XYZ file of C-alpha atoms in Angstrom:
754
model
C 49.978 35.455 39.884
C 48.820 36.323 36.501
C 46.783 33.497 37.018
C 45.740 34.197 40.871
C 44.468 37.804 39.393
C 43.214 36.082 36.474
C 41.181 33.874 39.094
C 39.312 35.989 41.296
C 38.174 37.966 38.190
C 36.918 35.265 37.052
C 34.905 34.873 40.948
C 34.115 38.570 41.028
C 32.693 37.909 36.788
C 30.640 35.255 38.389
C 29.509 36.631 41.378
C 27.867 39.995 39.641
C 26.006 37.821 36.840
C 25.128 33.995 37.892
C 21.641 35.922 39.873
C 21.140 38.058 37.247
C 21.137 35.359 34.498
C 19.218 33.407 36.584
C 16.662 36.160 37.279
C 16.497 36.652 33.830
C 15.967 33.266 33.109
C 12.800 32.696 35.783
C 10.756 35.655 33.746
C 11.968 35.051 30.314
C 10.910 31.869 30.488
C 7.151 31.377 31.437
C 6.827 35.280 29.543
C 7.662 33.550 26.427
C 5.074 30.486 27.049
C 2.432 33.093 28.186
C 2.881 34.943 24.737
C 2.928 32.073 23.236
C -0.486 31.577 23.688
C -2.184 35.094 23.962
C -0.379 35.389 20.173
C -1.580 31.969 18.607
C -5.094 31.965 20.529
C -4.627 29.122 22.560
C -5.540 28.415 25.663
C -8.915 28.415 27.590
C -9.307 31.536 29.027
C -10.669 34.623 28.740
C -10.926 38.106 29.329
C -7.963 40.511 30.979
C -8.109 39.211 34.876
C -7.981 35.206 33.737
C -4.710 36.181 31.385
C -3.471 38.153 34.386
C -3.946 34.910 36.523
C -2.201 32.981 33.846
C 0.635 34.773 33.932
C 1.229 34.257 37.805
C 0.492 30.626 37.319
C 2.493 30.266 34.944
C 5.316 31.802 36.807
C 4.721 29.779 40.001
C 4.831 26.517 38.107
C 8.145 27.450 36.739
C 9.475 30.340 37.688
C 11.642 28.944 40.965
C 12.581 25.841 39.078
C 13.610 28.017 36.044
C 15.926 30.299 38.976
C 16.941 27.581 40.299
C 17.996 25.136 37.309
C 19.588 28.335 35.713
C 21.974 28.791 38.579
C 22.850 25.566 38.922
C 23.555 25.348 34.912
C 25.738 28.675 34.576
C 27.617 27.824 37.921
C 28.965 24.402 35.853
C 29.176 26.646 33.056
C 31.897 29.206 34.321
C 33.742 26.423 36.925
C 34.001 24.619 33.546
C 35.379 27.734 31.998
C 38.037 28.341 34.975
C 38.843 25.138 33.736
C 40.034 26.072 29.660
C 41.792 29.666 31.364
C 45.353 29.251 29.658
C 49.083 30.066 31.628
C 48.459 34.219 30.484
C 44.949 34.790 31.904
C 42.818 33.857 28.787
C 40.794 30.982 27.386
C 41.253 29.634 24.422
C 38.648 29.373 22.038
C 39.652 27.518 18.876
C 40.713 25.035 21.493
C 37.163 24.676 23.322
C 35.361 24.618 19.834
C 37.585 21.614 18.371
C 37.590 20.308 21.466
C 33.262 20.711 21.453
C 32.978 19.050 17.735
C 35.381 16.576 18.781
C 33.027 14.744 21.577
C 29.584 15.711 19.558
C 31.639 13.051 17.201
C 32.675 11.120 19.685
C 29.234 10.630 21.593
C 27.869 10.229 17.801
C 29.921 7.526 16.877
C 29.591 5.380 20.473
C 25.597 5.997 19.872
C 25.981 4.124 15.942
C 28.042 1.815 17.148
C 25.349 0.568 19.991
C 22.940 0.784 17.983
C 25.050 -2.208 15.207
C 26.141 -3.803 18.284
C 22.545 -3.821 19.585
C 21.132 -5.313 16.188
C 23.146 -7.671 15.724
C 23.177 -9.122 19.281
C 19.770 -9.184 19.165
C 19.547 -11.990 16.295
C 22.225 -13.981 17.723
C 20.543 -14.220 21.577
C 17.050 -14.961 22.907
C 18.162 -13.214 26.044
C 16.973 -9.529 26.445
C 20.176 -9.974 29.651
C 22.343 -10.859 26.850
C 21.327 -8.165 24.451
C 21.928 -5.217 26.878
C 25.104 -6.777 28.555
C 26.244 -6.271 24.850
C 25.042 -3.639 23.695
C 26.266 -1.430 27.364
C 30.336 -3.857 26.835
C 29.948 -2.450 23.567
C 29.384 1.476 24.439
C 32.128 0.931 27.412
C 34.270 0.296 24.470
C 33.741 3.138 22.470
C 34.046 5.153 24.871
C 37.538 4.403 26.224
C 38.338 4.817 22.349
C 37.188 8.456 22.012
C 38.789 9.089 25.328
C 41.796 7.871 24.750
C 42.105 9.720 21.026
C 40.962 12.830 21.748
C 43.881 14.260 23.033
C 45.724 13.723 19.631
C 42.448 13.988 17.500
C 41.988 17.917 18.992
C 45.271 18.744 18.785
C 45.850 17.574 15.092
C 42.621 19.526 14.485
C 44.020 22.537 15.709
C 47.278 22.222 13.426
C 45.145 21.376 10.594
C 43.041 24.599 11.433
C 45.793 26.678 12.090
C 47.862 25.639 9.062
C 44.785 25.741 6.238
C 44.250 29.518 7.761
C 48.067 30.622 7.622
C 47.979 32.122 10.765
C 48.808 31.772 13.961
C 45.644 33.819 15.515
C 42.731 32.207 17.248
C 40.119 32.642 14.617
C 37.503 31.647 16.643
C 38.003 34.155 19.490
C 35.562 36.847 18.834
C 33.430 33.544 18.082
C 32.751 33.559 21.867
C 32.124 37.303 22.752
C 28.933 39.490 21.995
C 28.849 38.944 18.057
C 29.256 36.322 17.216
C 26.425 34.541 20.058
C 24.373 36.492 18.519
C 25.383 35.741 14.881
C 24.980 32.377 15.707
C 21.666 32.407 17.364
C 20.134 33.696 15.056
C 21.616 31.252 12.687
C 20.314 28.512 15.185
C 16.496 30.163 15.148
C 16.522 30.016 11.009
C 17.656 26.469 11.231
C 14.633 24.621 14.105
C 12.271 27.010 12.030
C 12.518 25.967 8.610
C 14.732 22.466 8.611
C 11.360 21.501 10.697
C 9.208 22.720 6.556
C 12.683 21.837 4.368
C 12.645 17.951 5.680
C 9.837 15.628 5.280
C 10.320 13.289 8.214
C 10.294 15.650 10.476
C 6.615 16.756 8.995
C 4.946 14.336 11.831
C 7.702 15.650 14.817
C 6.845 18.199 17.642
C 9.679 20.151 18.311
C 7.624 23.673 19.329
C 9.661 22.406 22.521
C 13.011 23.039 21.265
C 11.783 26.113 18.709
C 10.508 27.805 21.596
C 13.654 26.519 23.989
C 16.290 28.389 21.817
C 13.899 31.351 21.262
C 14.447 31.268 25.540
C 18.257 31.135 25.487
C 18.571 33.667 22.649
C 16.501 36.247 24.529
C 18.433 35.755 27.542
C 21.823 35.805 25.548
C 20.527 38.862 24.154
C 20.185 40.874 27.411
C 22.869 39.349 29.029
C 24.831 40.990 26.818
C 23.183 44.289 26.026
C 21.239 44.345 29.550
C 22.880 44.001 32.204
C 22.712 47.477 34.369
C 25.524 49.167 35.562
C 24.051 49.900 39.284
C 24.375 46.805 40.830
C 21.557 48.607 42.907
C 19.112 48.210 40.228
C 20.083 44.726 39.816
C 19.972 43.545 43.188
C 16.515 45.417 42.759
C 15.654 42.975 40.327
C 16.899 39.858 41.342
C 15.248 40.892 45.057
C 11.819 41.061 42.814
C 12.430 38.280 40.707
C 13.129 35.549 43.151
C 10.048 36.840 45.702
C 7.460 36.888 43.205
C 8.573 33.459 41.979
C 8.476 32.729 45.626
C 4.892 33.943 46.516
C 3.666 33.465 42.231
C 4.962 28.889 43.575
C 3.243 29.478 46.721
C -0.027 30.697 45.439
C 0.123 28.150 42.766
C 0.859 25.177 44.425
C -2.492 25.476 46.442
C -5.254 27.197 44.389
C -4.641 25.561 40.735
C -7.131 23.801 40.449
C -9.893 26.327 42.167
C -10.492 27.294 38.207
C -10.572 24.667 36.038
C -9.995 26.746 32.493
C -6.205 27.678 34.583
C -5.949 24.117 34.996
C -6.591 22.756 31.607
C -4.239 25.927 29.657
C -1.231 25.272 31.522
C -1.625 21.985 31.385
C -2.505 20.599 27.935
C -1.609 24.196 25.711
C 1.607 24.829 27.470
C 5.323 23.163 25.868
C 7.208 23.419 29.239
C 4.581 24.545 32.465
C 2.665 21.636 32.086
C 5.113 18.881 32.307
C 6.630 20.872 35.312
C 3.415 21.277 36.890
C 2.775 17.539 36.969
C 6.534 16.894 38.242
C 5.959 19.198 40.763
C 2.236 18.075 42.135
C 4.252 14.944 43.462
C 5.704 17.262 46.526
C 2.335 17.214 48.615
C 1.810 13.773 48.407
C 0.936 13.306 51.764
C -0.323 10.079 52.304
C 1.960 8.610 49.445
C -0.182 7.369 47.494
C 0.653 8.789 44.077
C -1.065 11.479 44.021
C -1.091 15.118 46.135
C -3.428 17.848 46.664
C -0.636 20.305 44.989
C -1.094 21.761 41.908
C -1.980 18.870 38.860
C -3.352 16.349 41.847
C -6.953 16.030 42.684
C -6.982 13.533 45.618
C -9.742 14.480 47.515
C -8.533 12.802 50.856
C -4.655 13.225 50.990
C -4.415 11.560 54.521
C -5.241 8.395 53.762
C -4.007 6.167 51.371
C -6.880 3.832 50.098
C -9.205 7.001 49.016
C -7.566 8.680 45.742
C -8.882 9.023 42.328
C -8.299 6.566 39.627
C -9.199 3.776 42.544
C -10.738 0.481 42.421
C -14.308 1.758 43.776
C -15.261 -1.679 46.495
C -18.784 -2.108 45.883
C -21.787 -1.658 48.233
C -19.085 -0.701 51.053
C -20.374 2.906 51.182
C -17.308 4.750 51.158
C -16.202 6.513 47.923
C -13.062 5.438 46.560
C -12.414 6.999 43.814
C -13.296 10.645 44.396
C -16.171 10.479 41.338
C -19.280 11.452 44.584
C -20.826 8.004 45.445
C -19.927 4.462 46.193
C -20.985 2.050 43.592
C -24.517 0.418 43.508
C -24.170 -3.092 41.792
C -27.699 -3.027 41.905
C -28.152 -0.011 40.278
C -27.771 -0.537 37.006
C -27.122 2.179 34.532
C -27.320 0.753 31.799
C -30.003 -1.014 31.001
C -30.114 -4.105 28.981
C -32.093 -2.827 25.897
C -35.301 -4.350 25.203
C -36.020 -6.779 21.914
C -38.843 -7.064 19.700
C -39.646 -9.925 17.746
C -37.910 -10.153 14.284
C -39.659 -8.819 11.323
C -39.848 -11.243 8.557
C -35.967 -11.634 6.854
C -35.158 -9.203 4.072
C -31.745 -10.765 2.540
C -30.599 -7.388 1.186
C -26.660 -7.782 0.501
C -24.435 -5.346 3.098
C -21.243 -3.445 2.416
C -20.216 -1.781 5.532
C -16.441 0.781 4.892
C -14.832 1.513 7.927
C -12.575 4.635 6.912
C -9.261 4.830 9.286
C -8.777 8.182 11.414
C -11.544 9.708 9.278
C -13.097 13.002 11.079
C -16.364 14.139 10.595
C -16.062 17.211 9.709
C -13.402 16.545 7.240
C -16.072 14.582 5.415
C -18.500 17.172 5.687
C -15.617 20.282 3.854
C -13.787 17.414 1.704
C -15.112 14.528 0.209
C -18.225 15.216 -1.867
C -18.667 12.270 -2.928
C -19.997 10.845 0.650
C -21.960 13.669 0.639
C -23.915 13.258 -1.558
C -24.522 10.115 -0.316
C -25.223 11.353 2.405
C -28.400 12.807 0.935
C -30.175 10.013 -0.359
C -28.559 8.417 3.264
C -30.188 8.719 6.934
C -27.268 10.666 8.799
C -26.223 11.103 11.751
C -24.464 13.390 12.046
C -23.340 13.471 15.568
C -22.412 9.954 15.335
C -19.974 8.660 18.413
C -17.162 6.203 18.274
C -16.406 4.288 21.778
C -13.081 4.365 21.325
C -9.523 6.312 20.372
C -7.580 3.481 19.003
C -8.725 0.808 16.144
C -8.315 -1.862 18.230
C -10.922 -0.448 21.167
C -13.325 1.167 18.909
C -13.947 -1.736 15.290
C -13.664 -4.460 18.300
C -16.564 -2.310 20.074
C -18.498 -1.428 17.080
C -18.872 -5.032 15.499
C -19.928 -6.781 19.231
C -22.290 -4.223 20.445
C -20.412 -3.399 23.305
C -17.952 -0.735 24.978
C -14.484 -1.068 25.154
C -14.025 -1.441 28.745
C -17.026 -4.739 28.531
C -15.132 -7.007 26.379
C -13.819 -10.039 26.447
C -10.618 -10.143 24.481
C -7.161 -12.148 24.460
C -3.461 -11.175 24.299
C -3.642 -8.220 21.874
C -7.536 -6.580 22.241
C -8.331 -10.123 19.904
C -11.840 -10.933 20.664
C -12.360 -14.665 21.660
C -14.577 -17.176 20.886
C -17.534 -15.986 22.958
C -17.753 -12.521 21.678
C -20.214 -12.632 18.418
C -19.156 -10.538 15.840
C -21.545 -8.597 13.272
C -19.772 -11.018 10.964
C -20.260 -13.646 12.455
C -24.462 -13.626 12.450
C -24.100 -12.633 9.348
C -22.892 -15.499 8.366
C -25.192 -18.232 10.317
C -27.712 -16.470 8.867
C -26.572 -17.446 4.796
C -24.549 -14.133 3.937
C -21.639 -15.447 2.074
C -18.928 -13.124 4.540
C -16.185 -11.246 3.804
C -12.981 -8.779 4.744
C -11.045 -7.008 2.714
C -8.614 -4.610 5.197
C -5.361 -4.783 6.039
C -3.419 -6.848 8.080
C -2.047 -5.079 11.313
C -5.247 -4.718 12.328
C -7.871 -6.884 11.187
C -5.154 -10.203 11.179
C -3.349 -9.249 14.535
C -6.264 -8.244 16.358
C -9.015 -11.330 15.013
C -11.648 -9.090 13.662
C -11.405 -11.568 11.212
C -13.485 -14.209 12.560
C -16.919 -15.128 10.904
C -15.559 -14.308 7.514
C -15.667 -16.681 4.517
C -13.040 -14.750 2.919
C -10.549 -13.104 3.983
C -8.151 -10.334 2.138
C -4.885 -8.460 2.940
C -3.907 -7.461 0.156
C -3.939 -3.896 0.413
C -1.347 -4.141 2.880
C 1.264 -3.397 0.412
C 0.099 0.067 0.506
C -1.246 0.100 4.054
C 1.168 -1.106 6.660
C 2.620 2.471 7.203
C 4.168 1.980 3.723
C 3.192 6.026 2.876
C 1.465 4.413 -1.017
C -2.031 5.326 -1.506
C -3.479 1.774 -1.450
C -7.012 3.059 -2.224
C -7.582 2.555 -5.676
C -6.358 -1.059 -4.923
C -9.086 -1.234 -1.843
C -12.249 -0.491 -4.553
C -10.741 -2.798 -7.522
C -10.385 -5.800 -5.268
C -13.899 -4.740 -3.667
C -15.379 -4.927 -6.730
C -13.427 -7.873 -8.923
C -14.881 -9.838 -5.038
C -18.088 -8.836 -6.419
C -17.826 -10.330 -9.709
C -16.774 -13.352 -8.435
C -19.218 -13.577 -6.344
C -22.887 -12.857 -8.786
C -20.716 -14.970 -11.798
C -20.880 -18.228 -8.628
C -17.170 -18.178 -8.545
C -17.066 -18.264 -4.040
C -18.335 -20.601 -1.816
C -20.265 -21.381 0.194
C -22.709 -20.240 -2.839
C -25.503 -17.525 -1.312
C -28.155 -15.025 -2.801
C -26.453 -12.371 -0.606
C -22.954 -11.054 0.661
C -22.133 -8.681 3.430
C -18.803 -7.340 2.824
C -16.538 -5.073 5.356
C -13.849 -3.243 3.808
C -11.710 -0.932 5.743
C -9.891 2.051 4.190
C -6.488 2.875 5.581
C -4.594 5.731 3.842
C -6.101 8.314 6.124
C -3.477 7.417 8.533
C -0.484 8.487 9.378
C 2.411 9.420 7.702
C 0.321 11.422 5.759
C 1.519 11.305 2.382
C 1.664 13.393 -1.013
C -1.056 11.519 -3.530
C -0.409 11.896 -7.248
C -3.337 14.202 -8.755
C -4.620 15.309 -5.375
C -2.162 18.244 -4.278
C -2.894 19.291 -0.434
C -2.532 22.793 0.084
C 0.517 22.680 2.071
C 3.049 20.365 3.177
C 1.278 20.417 6.661
C -0.084 17.209 7.632
C -3.497 18.497 8.112
C -3.040 19.518 4.290
C -1.715 16.728 3.488
C -4.345 14.232 5.631
C -7.567 16.766 3.519
C -5.771 15.600 0.314
C -5.951 11.676 1.234
C -9.400 12.414 2.355
C -10.691 13.261 -1.122
C -8.606 10.540 -2.700
C -10.238 7.360 -0.615
C -13.607 9.301 -1.309
C -13.051 9.855 -4.368
C -12.415 5.718 -4.640
C -15.908 4.590 -2.578
C -17.516 7.225 -5.018
C -16.028 4.762 -7.725
C -17.548 1.625 -5.901
C -20.509 3.033 -5.814
C -20.596 3.462 -9.527
C -19.614 0.252 -10.011
C -22.142 -1.466 -7.857
C -25.252 0.965 -9.936
C -23.117 -0.555 -13.032
C -23.772 -4.168 -11.467
C -27.468 -3.450 -10.652
C -26.663 -4.151 -7.531
C -27.509 -0.910 -5.767
C -30.832 -1.045 -5.508
C -30.398 -3.961 -3.846
C -27.191 -2.982 -1.233
C -27.540 -1.357 2.027
C -24.346 0.535 2.396
C -22.858 1.659 6.047
C -19.903 4.441 6.080
C -17.620 5.175 9.233
C -14.815 5.937 10.796
C -13.224 3.990 13.729
C -11.682 7.454 15.044
C -10.544 10.917 14.457
C -7.593 12.585 14.254
C -5.395 15.375 16.067
C -3.344 18.535 14.313
C -2.855 20.420 17.619
C -6.994 20.835 18.254
C -5.767 20.942 21.534
C -2.080 20.406 22.220
C -2.092 16.566 20.541
C -1.113 15.017 17.423
C -2.364 11.638 16.186
C -4.937 9.741 18.174
C -5.235 7.499 20.591
C -5.224 9.435 23.852
C -7.981 12.272 23.997
C -11.746 12.083 23.173
C -12.732 15.618 22.019
C -14.651 15.973 18.744
C -12.185 15.825 16.561
C -11.262 12.451 18.249
C -14.531 10.404 18.440
C -16.484 12.359 16.544
C -16.718 10.244 13.996
C -18.835 10.218 10.351
C -21.734 7.555 10.441
C -23.694 7.381 6.850
C -26.094 4.624 6.591
C -28.471 3.628 3.063
C -30.708 1.149 3.302
C -33.274 0.757 0.380
C -37.135 1.292 0.414
C -35.717 3.726 3.832
C -36.671 7.769 3.176
C -33.672 9.763 3.282
C -33.299 11.149 6.587
C -31.022 13.473 8.997
C -30.291 12.425 12.433
C -29.049 14.720 15.044
C -29.462 12.918 18.188
C -26.655 12.228 20.324
C -25.662 8.078 18.884
C -22.999 5.842 19.754
C -21.412 2.902 17.274
C -22.274 -0.152 19.436
C -26.235 0.488 18.164
C -25.786 0.304 14.162
C -24.770 -3.376 14.552
C -28.478 -4.320 16.652
C -30.372 -1.500 14.120
C -29.053 -3.312 10.940
C -29.773 -6.637 12.621
C -33.185 -5.232 13.008
C -34.115 -3.435 9.744
C -32.839 -7.044 8.244
C -34.953 -9.160 9.877
C -32.507 -10.731 11.931
C -32.588 -12.027 15.310
C -29.979 -9.670 17.546
C -27.206 -11.893 20.350
C -28.226 -10.972 23.530
C -25.100 -10.360 24.215
C -25.036 -7.006 22.370
C -25.519 -3.524 24.814
C -26.385 -1.249 21.868
C -30.615 -0.306 21.149
C -31.997 -0.825 17.693
C -33.179 2.791 16.448
C -34.878 0.281 13.346
C -38.716 1.597 14.627
C -37.173 5.233 14.694
C -36.131 4.910 11.465
C -39.151 3.482 9.775
C -41.414 5.658 11.104
C -38.742 9.266 11.308
C -39.420 9.967 14.571
C -36.414 9.572 16.303
C -36.782 9.404 20.569
C -33.810 11.998 22.926
C -31.069 9.434 23.150
C -29.605 8.075 26.598
C -25.794 9.235 27.366
C -22.970 7.695 24.939
C -19.884 6.856 26.485
C -16.765 6.905 24.673
C -13.741 5.348 26.990
C -9.242 5.620 26.528
C -8.123 2.625 28.695
C -4.622 2.595 29.406
C -2.864 -0.193 27.811
C 0.807 -1.437 26.390
C 0.263 1.053 23.862
C -1.242 3.821 25.024
C -0.777 5.549 28.564
C -3.958 8.033 29.075
C -6.930 6.807 31.360
C -10.147 9.015 30.240
C -14.154 8.510 30.195
C -16.369 10.992 28.781
C -20.330 10.961 27.793
C -22.266 12.628 25.092
C -25.548 13.536 26.716
C -28.091 16.258 24.316
C -25.758 19.411 23.918
C -23.740 18.507 26.740
C -19.913 16.734 26.101
C -18.354 15.335 29.968
C -14.571 14.145 29.843
C -13.404 12.903 32.871
C -9.853 12.519 33.585
C -8.985 9.164 35.987
C -5.688 9.413 36.610
C -6.167 13.708 37.353
C -9.384 13.510 39.145
C -9.993 16.553 36.717
C -13.714 17.265 34.707
C -13.652 19.197 31.374
C -17.753 20.149 30.439
C -18.696 21.490 26.612
C -21.992 22.692 25.326
C -21.077 21.997 21.706
C -23.964 24.366 20.259
C -22.376 27.265 21.818
C -18.572 25.806 22.130
C -18.329 22.927 18.859
C -14.622 23.546 19.016
C -14.771 23.035 23.058
C -12.157 25.767 23.811
C -14.186 27.106 26.839
C -14.419 24.290 30.793
C -18.571 25.205 31.901
C -17.571 22.743 34.450
C -17.292 25.546 37.784
C -19.886 27.350 36.135
C -22.340 25.556 34.440
C -26.276 24.785 36.628
C -25.590 21.153 34.738
C -22.234 20.490 35.636
C -23.199 18.448 38.883
C -25.864 16.114 37.418
C -23.869 15.102 34.858
C -21.028 14.587 36.732
C -23.036 12.767 39.173
C -24.287 10.262 35.981
C -20.274 9.992 34.505
C -19.331 9.757 38.121
C -21.708 6.758 38.326
C -20.523 4.808 34.551
C -16.672 5.873 35.941
C -17.051 3.031 39.695
C -18.883 0.459 36.805
C -16.097 1.162 34.351
C -13.628 0.185 36.471
C -15.793 -2.524 38.053
C -15.332 -4.067 33.834
C -11.035 -3.427 33.733
C -11.021 -4.951 36.959
C -13.373 -7.701 36.618
C -13.380 -8.309 32.706
C -10.979 -9.590 30.575
C -10.463 -6.694 28.016
C -6.964 -6.304 27.895
C -6.131 -3.128 29.805
C -4.846 -2.401 32.800
C -6.065 -3.004 35.752
C -6.796 -0.414 38.536
C -5.457 0.447 41.080
C -7.172 -1.052 44.993
C -8.605 -4.133 42.715
C -8.234 -7.506 45.297
C -6.070 -9.707 43.938
C -7.533 -12.368 41.815
C -8.342 -15.926 43.131
C -5.913 -18.224 41.924
C -8.260 -21.131 40.726
C -6.019 -25.011 40.658
C -7.086 -26.602 37.411
C -8.462 -30.385 38.056
C -6.728 -33.237 37.482
C -8.719 -35.632 35.986
C -9.131 -39.336 36.973
C -7.157 -41.155 35.335
C -9.364 -43.831 33.885
C -8.813 -47.589 33.785
C -6.697 -48.358 30.453
C -8.976 -50.890 28.294
C -7.049 -54.050 28.006
C -6.540 -55.005 24.087
C -6.901 -58.211 24.456
C -10.112 -60.073 24.044
C -11.696 -62.352 26.800
C -13.329 -65.610 25.154
C -15.653 -66.647 26.820
């Protein structure tokens, strides 16, 4: 009877609190997200009405799913609680707690054993099937062992605990009550907010989702203990209001979220839970089953035809816009015209040093690298230079081949094939001594050593994710190599050299550099300290060239492969986006005999190689697509630049697919898979916070230009050899049968006497 009465009371408690707590969850989570954006000045919205609409959209995305998930979880928890009720009608909290502890220990043990078995099997089996089978068997065996020892282990732990405490009381019963939950919640909040600061390996881990999740659970628990209405009418009314608001917001947001690009941008980019959840919900309205719907983030321009959706390969000249960018691909109307080459001037064999700095942002150079800013005063300073890719192997290959990433011909692992002519090869064939000093990860594996007489990878001991400063070693190596060239110790002996040095230190992980103290332990401040350290040793290289009387005969180029992100737009590191912190890079060109200039016109890195060769009187390879700006630099009068394009390509390392364009003061970014445009006026909004694509009078013309480029871009990916993932809808490549050479009759070795 007592057990039956207890069960009945538990059921009553279940129906009394489940709906109430679920309703709280449906509103607390979007409110927390909304408050986080408001307090931290995040998001692309402005004004009271837009913030209110943002809250409505966030409730529409999260409210109903949170209500359903919370209700399901709470029902499961209540069912588990019923299973822990003892004969006297009370749940024994001590045994529950010890079970959780033992279960956690068991999960960790299974994971560690599986990890060790996987490593062992990988060293002994070449087939992935055997490795997976070994790991599965080990996990299953350990699960059985943990389960068999569960009952005696928990009993032993309980007996030991009671023996240590010296009492038969249940010391942890109060722990599960309100005060215990509040105390435990405060300790948990302290841990999740302090450990990422105190523990160094967690500095590069984004734990914001965990932190806000803990706050949400804590706040929900507080409301459940302190704010439960005494009158059932209030409770019922609140639950009805919460559910009705969630349903109405869900319906509105599903159909109208894409009406305001800034709302989409804020929800998708700046939120922790709303963005991923809305992306998952976008699959609900896919009527034609082509993988993209018309609801939430989905941008299917024709949801009744599976042959039309964003990101598809556009069949040329068929009169149909398969990928929703606004027009059909016209192969006879090229967007990027082949540049006109002038006859080279007389040869000027100056020394050339190309320095690329990994992950160096343009704003970081201008704020934290005084040696380079001194160099800028006697150089041609391109203040609006852009890398064409967001990853090293795309951007540097583009830099030294003067081709956009999607138009490159690469082999495995994005390695330039011999048919591509690298800048290094041009100098080698023209009689320069060529050398490369870089880390092995990118420059050896990716094939960028092509065309060098000497390829030195000693800096890899410091820089291949070794978290040790290597700029000092690289500068020493460059100066020693110059000394060996000057002493005639290098073969072939030449009267000029071309040396490419790659400073890798600003790349993550962001280590501490002795003598260059960071303002704090944050990744960004450490990154800035590393930039100052690298700047010092580039300055030491310049001083070394001056001391060797080579400075007046040396062309020096300094640029970067890409930038780096520190949550400027909700992202970390690089390779995923095309915002200014990623694509806007330094570009300094110091040429003896040319006056210092500041060029504010946007330029792309594919223009560097043709310009450099033109300045030195070398013939520009016909395959180079960049325009030479040499004549403009000589006269000091720059023509208005053509649009500069940049790309994020999907491959085995990165899944994002974006195409961008800088045209004058405007920058337009297109997310290919989301069919979403972002337009920024960089003169008034250099941080790219306000997307004006829906209200700018220039948006239509800019979208048409970028749309034509997107068609060409997808066509290049479909028919080229860039190594990126081919777009959907591409006709299968024809398999050409290898022609077998006819066997020639074997000549007899016997000589016939006539």
